[in-house]
Short mmCIF file of C-alpha atoms in Angstrom, two decimals:
data_model
loop_
_atom_site.label_atom_id
_atom_site.label_comp_id
_atom_site.label_asym_id
_atom_site.label_seq_id
_atom_site.Cartn_x
_atom_site.Cartn_y
_atom_site.Cartn_z
CA UNK A 159 -130.22 -61.47 66.61
CA UNK A 160 -133.90 -62.13 66.20
CA UNK A 161 -135.77 -61.27 63.03
CA UNK A 162 -137.67 -58.70 65.08
CA UNK A 163 -134.51 -56.86 66.05
CA UNK A 164 -133.14 -56.78 62.49
CA UNK A 165 -136.38 -55.45 61.04
CA UNK A 166 -136.56 -52.87 63.84
CA UNK A 167 -133.48 -51.10 62.43
CA UNK A 168 -134.27 -47.79 60.80
CA UNK A 169 -133.44 -47.39 57.13
CA UNK A 170 -130.73 -44.88 58.04
CA UNK A 171 -129.10 -47.28 60.49
CA UNK A 172 -129.21 -50.17 58.02
CA UNK A 173 -127.51 -47.89 55.49
CA UNK A 174 -124.76 -47.14 58.01
CA UNK A 175 -124.28 -50.87 58.64
CA UNK A 176 -124.06 -51.52 54.89
CA UNK A 177 -121.50 -48.72 54.46
CA UNK A 178 -119.40 -50.04 57.34
CA UNK A 179 -119.31 -53.54 55.84
CA UNK A 180 -118.47 -52.06 52.44
CA UNK A 181 -115.57 -50.13 54.04
CA UNK A 182 -114.25 -53.37 55.53
CA UNK A 183 -114.74 -55.21 52.25
CA UNK A 184 -112.62 -52.67 50.37
CA UNK A 185 -109.49 -53.22 52.49
CA UNK A 186 -107.18 -56.03 53.55
CA UNK A 187 -105.17 -54.71 56.49
CA UNK A 188 -106.69 -52.48 59.18
CA UNK A 189 -105.53 -50.57 62.21
CA UNK A 190 -108.09 -50.87 65.02
CA UNK A 191 -107.90 -48.20 67.71
CA UNK A 192 -110.05 -47.11 70.64
CA UNK A 193 -109.71 -44.15 72.99
CA UNK A 194 -106.82 -43.25 75.29
CA UNK A 195 -106.90 -45.01 78.64
CA UNK A 196 -109.30 -47.65 77.31
CA UNK A 197 -112.11 -48.98 79.50
CA UNK A 198 -114.20 -52.14 79.34
CA UNK A 199 -116.26 -51.16 76.32
CA UNK A 200 -113.21 -49.79 74.47
CA UNK A 201 -111.15 -52.97 74.92
CA UNK A 202 -114.11 -55.24 74.22
CA UNK A 203 -114.96 -53.28 71.07
CA UNK A 204 -111.35 -53.41 69.89
CA UNK A 205 -111.33 -57.20 70.29
CA UNK A 206 -114.76 -57.69 68.70
CA UNK A 207 -113.95 -55.71 65.55
CA UNK A 208 -110.58 -57.49 65.39
CA UNK A 209 -112.42 -60.80 65.61
CA UNK A 210 -114.85 -59.78 62.84
CA UNK A 211 -112.02 -58.67 60.56
CA UNK A 212 -110.29 -62.03 60.93
CA UNK A 213 -113.56 -63.86 60.23
CA UNK A 214 -113.84 -61.85 57.03
CA UNK A 215 -110.32 -62.82 55.98
CA UNK A 216 -108.77 -59.45 56.85
CA UNK A 217 -105.72 -58.51 58.90
CA UNK A 218 -106.18 -56.52 62.10
CA UNK A 219 -103.50 -54.64 64.04
CA UNK A 220 -104.92 -53.46 67.37
CA UNK A 221 -103.19 -50.47 68.99
CA UNK A 222 -104.29 -48.17 71.83
CA UNK A 223 -102.66 -45.33 73.71
CA UNK A 224 -102.60 -46.96 77.12
CA UNK A 225 -102.45 -50.44 78.57
CA UNK A 226 -105.26 -52.96 78.66
CA UNK A 227 -106.67 -52.78 82.23
CA UNK A 228 -105.37 -55.78 84.14
CA UNK A 229 -108.86 -56.92 85.07
CA UNK A 230 -109.67 -57.35 81.33
CA UNK A 231 -106.73 -59.64 80.59
CA UNK A 232 -109.06 -62.65 80.66
CA UNK A 233 -110.48 -61.63 77.28
CA UNK A 234 -109.15 -63.67 74.36
CA UNK A 235 -106.36 -61.85 72.45
CA UNK A 236 -106.28 -58.96 74.95
CA UNK A 237 -102.52 -59.53 75.16
CA UNK A 238 -102.17 -58.78 71.44
CA UNK A 239 -103.40 -55.18 71.78
CA UNK A 240 -100.32 -52.98 71.48
CA UNK A 241 -99.81 -50.23 74.06
CA UNK A 242 -98.47 -47.41 71.89
CA UNK A 243 -96.84 -45.73 74.89
CA UNK A 244 -94.65 -48.75 75.56
CA UNK A 245 -94.32 -50.05 72.01
CA UNK A 246 -94.32 -47.34 69.31
CA UNK A 247 -95.15 -48.57 65.82
CA UNK A 248 -93.38 -47.31 62.69
CA UNK A 249 -95.85 -48.69 60.13
CA UNK A 250 -98.28 -46.24 58.53
CA UNK A 251 -101.87 -47.44 58.02
CA UNK A 252 -104.26 -46.55 55.20
CA UNK A 253 -107.41 -48.16 56.64
CA UNK A 254 -108.42 -47.27 60.18
CA UNK A 255 -111.32 -48.43 62.33
CA UNK A 256 -111.86 -46.31 65.46
CA UNK A 257 -114.19 -47.71 68.12
CA UNK A 258 -115.74 -45.99 71.15
CA UNK A 259 -113.96 -42.66 70.44
CA UNK A 260 -116.27 -39.70 71.10
CA UNK A 261 -114.07 -37.45 68.95
CA UNK A 262 -110.86 -37.65 66.95
CA UNK A 263 -108.71 -36.33 69.81
CA UNK A 264 -109.62 -39.39 71.89
CA UNK A 265 -107.53 -41.52 69.51
CA UNK A 266 -104.48 -39.81 71.02
CA UNK A 267 -100.94 -40.50 69.86
CA UNK A 268 -101.98 -43.47 67.74
CA UNK A 269 -103.20 -40.95 65.14
CA UNK A 270 -99.50 -40.49 64.35
CA UNK A 271 -99.44 -43.81 62.45
CA UNK A 272 -102.24 -42.81 60.08
CA UNK A 273 -100.99 -42.31 56.52
CA UNK A 274 -101.80 -39.07 54.71
CA UNK A 275 -104.30 -40.98 52.55
CA UNK A 276 -105.85 -42.84 55.48
CA UNK A 277 -109.60 -43.51 55.43
CA UNK A 278 -111.34 -44.01 58.76
CA UNK A 279 -114.45 -45.92 59.84
CA UNK A 280 -115.83 -44.37 63.03
CA UNK A 281 -117.96 -46.71 65.18
CA UNK A 282 -119.32 -45.17 68.36
CA UNK A 283 -122.30 -44.61 70.67
CA UNK A 284 -121.46 -41.26 72.27
CA UNK A 285 -124.01 -38.48 71.57
CA UNK A 286 -121.11 -36.01 71.44
CA UNK A 287 -119.46 -37.85 68.53
CA UNK A 288 -118.84 -35.38 65.70
CA UNK A 289 -118.81 -37.95 62.84
CA UNK A 290 -115.09 -37.55 62.20
CA UNK A 291 -114.80 -40.62 59.97
CA UNK A 292 -114.96 -40.98 56.20
CA UNK A 293 -117.59 -43.58 57.08
CA UNK A 294 -119.56 -43.30 60.32
CA UNK A 295 -121.53 -45.98 62.16
CA UNK A 296 -123.00 -44.12 65.11
CA UNK A 297 -125.99 -45.06 67.25
CA UNK A 298 -126.45 -42.54 70.02
CA UNK A 299 -128.98 -44.59 71.96
CA UNK A 300 -126.81 -47.70 72.04
CA UNK A 301 -125.77 -48.61 75.58
CA UNK A 302 -122.26 -49.49 74.44
CA UNK A 303 -120.21 -49.61 71.27
CA UNK A 304 -120.27 -53.43 71.46
CA UNK A 305 -124.05 -53.24 70.98
CA UNK A 306 -123.43 -51.61 67.59
CA UNK A 307 -120.76 -54.19 66.80
CA UNK A 308 -123.21 -56.95 67.63
CA UNK A 309 -125.59 -55.39 65.09
CA UNK A 310 -122.75 -55.21 62.55
CA UNK A 311 -121.76 -58.84 63.06
CA UNK A 312 -125.36 -59.96 62.76
CA UNK A 313 -125.89 -57.80 59.67
CA UNK A 314 -122.87 -59.49 58.08
CA UNK A 315 -124.54 -62.88 58.53
CA UNK A 316 -121.87 -64.17 60.93
CA UNK A 317 -122.74 -65.67 64.31
CA UNK A 318 -120.53 -64.74 67.31
CA UNK A 319 -118.59 -67.63 68.82
CA UNK A 320 -117.71 -67.86 72.52
CA UNK A 321 -114.69 -65.54 72.06
CA UNK A 322 -116.69 -62.73 70.49
CA UNK A 323 -119.70 -63.38 72.74
CA UNK A 324 -117.56 -62.98 75.87
CA UNK A 325 -116.18 -59.65 74.65
CA UNK A 326 -119.65 -58.40 73.67
CA UNK A 327 -121.09 -59.40 77.04
CA UNK A 328 -118.18 -57.73 78.87
CA UNK A 329 -118.67 -54.46 77.00
CA UNK A 330 -122.40 -54.49 77.76
CA UNK A 331 -121.82 -55.33 81.42
CA UNK A 332 -119.26 -52.59 82.02
CA UNK A 333 -121.03 -49.77 80.18
CA UNK A 334 -124.36 -50.50 81.89
CA UNK A 335 -122.84 -50.74 85.37
CA UNK A 336 -123.75 -54.40 85.63
CA UNK A 337 -127.09 -53.92 83.81
CA UNK A 338 -128.22 -51.33 86.39
CA UNK A 339 -127.96 -47.98 84.55
CA UNK A 340 -130.83 -46.36 82.69
CA UNK A 341 -129.30 -47.43 79.36
CA UNK A 342 -130.15 -51.06 80.18
CA UNK A 343 -132.84 -51.61 77.55
CA UNK A 344 -134.84 -54.72 76.65
CA UNK A 345 -132.62 -55.01 73.57
CA UNK A 346 -129.49 -55.05 75.74
CA UNK A 347 -130.91 -57.79 77.92
CA UNK A 348 -131.88 -59.78 74.83
CA UNK A 349 -128.35 -59.56 73.42
CA UNK A 350 -126.86 -60.45 76.81
CA UNK A 351 -129.18 -63.45 77.01
CA UNK A 352 -128.06 -64.61 73.56
CA UNK A 353 -124.41 -64.29 74.61
CA UNK A 354 -125.08 -66.35 77.74
CA UNK A 355 -126.69 -69.01 75.58
CA UNK A 356 -123.37 -69.33 73.76
CA UNK A 357 -121.63 -70.26 76.98
CA UNK A 358 -120.47 -66.92 78.35
CA UNK A 359 -119.78 -67.18 82.11
CA UNK A 360 -121.77 -64.13 83.10
CA UNK A 361 -121.63 -64.72 86.84
CA UNK A 362 -117.84 -65.11 86.77
CA UNK A 363 -117.33 -61.94 84.70
CA UNK A 364 -119.63 -59.94 87.01
CA UNK A 365 -117.80 -61.15 90.11
CA UNK A 366 -114.39 -60.54 88.53
CA UNK A 367 -115.15 -57.04 87.23
CA UNK A 368 -117.70 -55.64 89.69
CA UNK A 369 -117.20 -57.32 93.04
CA UNK A 370 -113.49 -58.02 93.48
CA UNK A 371 -111.20 -55.28 94.82
CA UNK A 372 -107.44 -55.12 95.12
CA UNK A 373 -105.90 -53.91 98.37
CA UNK A 374 -104.54 -50.86 96.52
CA UNK A 375 -108.02 -50.07 95.26
CA UNK A 376 -109.42 -50.26 98.80
CA UNK A 377 -106.68 -47.97 100.15
CA UNK A 378 -107.35 -45.47 97.35
CA UNK A 379 -111.08 -45.60 98.09
CA UNK A 380 -110.31 -44.89 101.75
CA UNK A 381 -108.37 -41.75 100.82
CA UNK A 382 -110.95 -40.57 98.32
CA UNK A 383 -113.89 -40.98 100.72
CA UNK A 384 -112.03 -39.07 103.43
CA UNK A 385 -112.25 -36.03 101.13
CA UNK A 386 -115.89 -36.40 100.10
CA UNK A 387 -117.38 -32.90 100.01
CA UNK A 388 -120.92 -31.64 99.40
CA UNK A 389 -122.28 -28.38 98.01
CA UNK A 390 -124.38 -26.26 100.36
CA UNK A 391 -127.60 -27.70 98.96
CA UNK A 392 -126.18 -31.27 98.88
CA UNK A 393 -127.02 -31.64 95.19
CA UNK A 394 -123.34 -31.94 94.18
CA UNK A 395 -120.76 -34.20 95.81
CA UNK A 396 -117.13 -34.61 94.88
CA UNK A 397 -113.93 -36.26 95.94
CA UNK A 398 -110.40 -36.15 94.64
CA UNK A 399 -107.31 -38.30 94.31
CA UNK A 400 -103.81 -36.85 94.00
CA UNK A 401 -100.94 -38.27 91.97
CA UNK A 402 -99.01 -39.11 95.18
CA UNK A 403 -102.09 -41.06 96.36
CA UNK A 404 -101.66 -43.41 93.40
CA UNK A 405 -97.98 -44.00 94.11
CA UNK A 406 -98.34 -44.35 97.88
CA UNK A 407 -101.21 -46.86 97.70
CA UNK A 408 -99.73 -48.75 94.75
CA UNK A 409 -102.91 -48.07 92.79
CA UNK A 410 -103.12 -48.11 88.99
CA UNK A 411 -105.64 -46.54 86.64
CA UNK A 412 -107.96 -49.55 86.94
CA UNK A 413 -108.35 -48.87 90.65
CA UNK A 414 -110.20 -45.60 89.95
CA UNK A 415 -113.01 -47.55 88.31
CA UNK A 416 -116.33 -46.83 90.04
CA UNK A 417 -114.90 -44.37 92.58
CA UNK A 418 -117.05 -41.52 91.27
CA UNK A 419 -120.19 -43.54 91.97
CA UNK A 420 -119.65 -43.23 95.73
CA UNK A 421 -120.27 -39.48 95.39
CA UNK A 422 -123.19 -39.89 93.00
CA UNK A 423 -124.90 -42.65 95.02
CA UNK A 424 -125.52 -40.50 98.11
CA UNK A 425 -129.24 -39.86 98.61
CA UNK A 426 -130.17 -36.40 97.27
CA UNK A 427 -127.02 -35.91 95.19
CA UNK A 428 -127.75 -35.02 91.55
CA UNK A 429 -124.16 -34.98 90.27
CA UNK A 430 -121.13 -36.82 91.62
CA UNK A 431 -117.64 -35.83 90.53
CA UNK A 432 -114.19 -37.41 90.81
CA UNK A 433 -111.09 -35.24 90.33
CA UNK A 434 -107.89 -37.14 89.64
CA UNK A 435 -104.52 -35.42 89.42
CA UNK A 436 -102.25 -36.76 86.67
CA UNK A 437 -98.48 -36.99 86.72
CA UNK A 438 -98.35 -33.99 84.37
CA UNK A 439 -100.32 -31.75 86.75
CA UNK A 440 -103.57 -31.91 84.78
CA UNK A 441 -106.82 -32.86 86.48
CA UNK A 442 -108.92 -35.61 84.95
CA UNK A 443 -112.62 -35.18 85.77
CA UNK A 444 -115.29 -37.91 85.79
CA UNK A 445 -118.93 -36.95 86.30
CA UNK A 446 -122.07 -38.98 86.94
CA UNK A 447 -125.55 -37.46 86.88
CA UNK A 448 -129.01 -38.54 87.95
CA UNK A 449 -130.23 -37.00 84.70
CA UNK A 450 -131.19 -33.53 85.94
CA UNK A 451 -127.92 -32.10 84.62
CA UNK A 452 -126.48 -33.01 81.21
CA UNK A 453 -122.88 -33.75 82.21
CA UNK A 454 -121.97 -34.47 78.56
CA UNK A 455 -122.73 -30.83 77.74
CA UNK A 456 -120.71 -29.66 80.75
CA UNK A 457 -117.77 -31.88 79.78
CA UNK A 458 -117.96 -30.73 76.17
CA UNK A 459 -117.70 -27.08 77.28
CA UNK A 460 -114.29 -28.02 78.72
CA UNK A 461 -113.17 -30.02 75.68
CA UNK A 462 -114.42 -33.40 76.93
CA UNK A 463 -117.42 -35.54 76.08
CA UNK A 464 -119.55 -38.50 77.02
CA UNK A 465 -123.18 -39.17 77.80
CA UNK A 466 -125.94 -37.22 79.55
CA UNK A 467 -125.43 -39.22 82.73
CA UNK A 468 -121.72 -40.07 82.47
CA UNK A 469 -119.01 -37.86 81.02
CA UNK A 470 -115.48 -36.60 81.53
CA UNK A 471 -112.95 -33.93 80.65
CA UNK A 472 -109.53 -32.61 81.60
CA UNK A 473 -108.70 -29.31 83.26
CA UNK A 474 -105.45 -27.57 84.06
CA UNK A 475 -104.41 -27.92 87.70
CA UNK A 476 -104.13 -27.44 90.55
CA UNK A 477 -106.98 -29.54 91.94
CA UNK A 478 -108.56 -26.77 94.12
CA UNK A 479 -108.88 -24.51 91.05
CA UNK A 480 -110.33 -27.32 88.96
CA UNK A 481 -112.88 -28.09 91.67
CA UNK A 482 -113.98 -24.45 91.89
CA UNK A 483 -114.44 -24.12 88.13
CA UNK A 484 -116.17 -27.43 87.54
CA UNK A 485 -118.49 -27.36 90.54
CA UNK A 486 -119.66 -23.88 89.53
CA UNK A 487 -120.42 -25.16 86.01
CA UNK A 488 -122.43 -28.05 87.45
CA UNK A 489 -124.29 -25.71 89.81
CA UNK A 490 -125.28 -23.47 86.89
CA UNK A 491 -126.44 -26.49 84.89
CA UNK A 492 -128.63 -27.68 87.76
CA UNK A 493 -130.13 -24.18 88.20
CA UNK A 494 -131.22 -23.86 84.57
#
């Protein structure tokens, strides 16, 4: 971090950073958790805070509800993150650090290992975050939670090594769509540049995460695009994937990454939507907006959350009913 960046912090943000470091200083053993079905920023943030805890002489147990996406296995210590679904943990934790969770429900089943006296540090960048922690470190205009963690590391006086730098860079890359989304600020590029100067292989990570496709992913894309549908005015486009699609193509959750963008990227479309049927009959919804509709507000009205331009929620099935309800909500948002 440059001196300019540090001094640019508001007094309120510096106070949050101080309180977060004080929270860490008061404990010895921490549970680190991100949201269910973790993505690039969630896994990177989990690893970065775990790295910081170890540098500060603390113990970190990293647990998520859901597996680490296969494409992120290259990150150091990714294999030490426990998938609570496959490996339940009996220990109860008193000190919790939640990263990249827009609300408490996003912690999922892992909340079951919190002790009754548990104190929680909530670190997040989602505008819909409701400050559910005893201590909250929230920066709504941060492009990714790893951006906040970079600030926290720098504020602690520690310099990221190649392990932490790679995780920070990965979180920035994935949550900015390869440094293409509107949240790609000069500050983000400055941090990314600093991480590259530490030896991060940016070109390799970009190729690995953004360019490569598995055969299953391509087959799933083929099915999804065959169902691409537009509203009468072409401002809304959506596609859907059924649970049998996943089994028949051999696709896994990772293979859905970026599928919604094919709907959003069509010229003239203001909101693109992906509907994905789960094995339990629910419909998981991902939305991307050009900015004319606040999809975070739409998602929140259905119990979800996210950002103005990227958000998600879950609806009861079947898929045709979910499409009718959600598309109408988007249409009303665009007409306001």
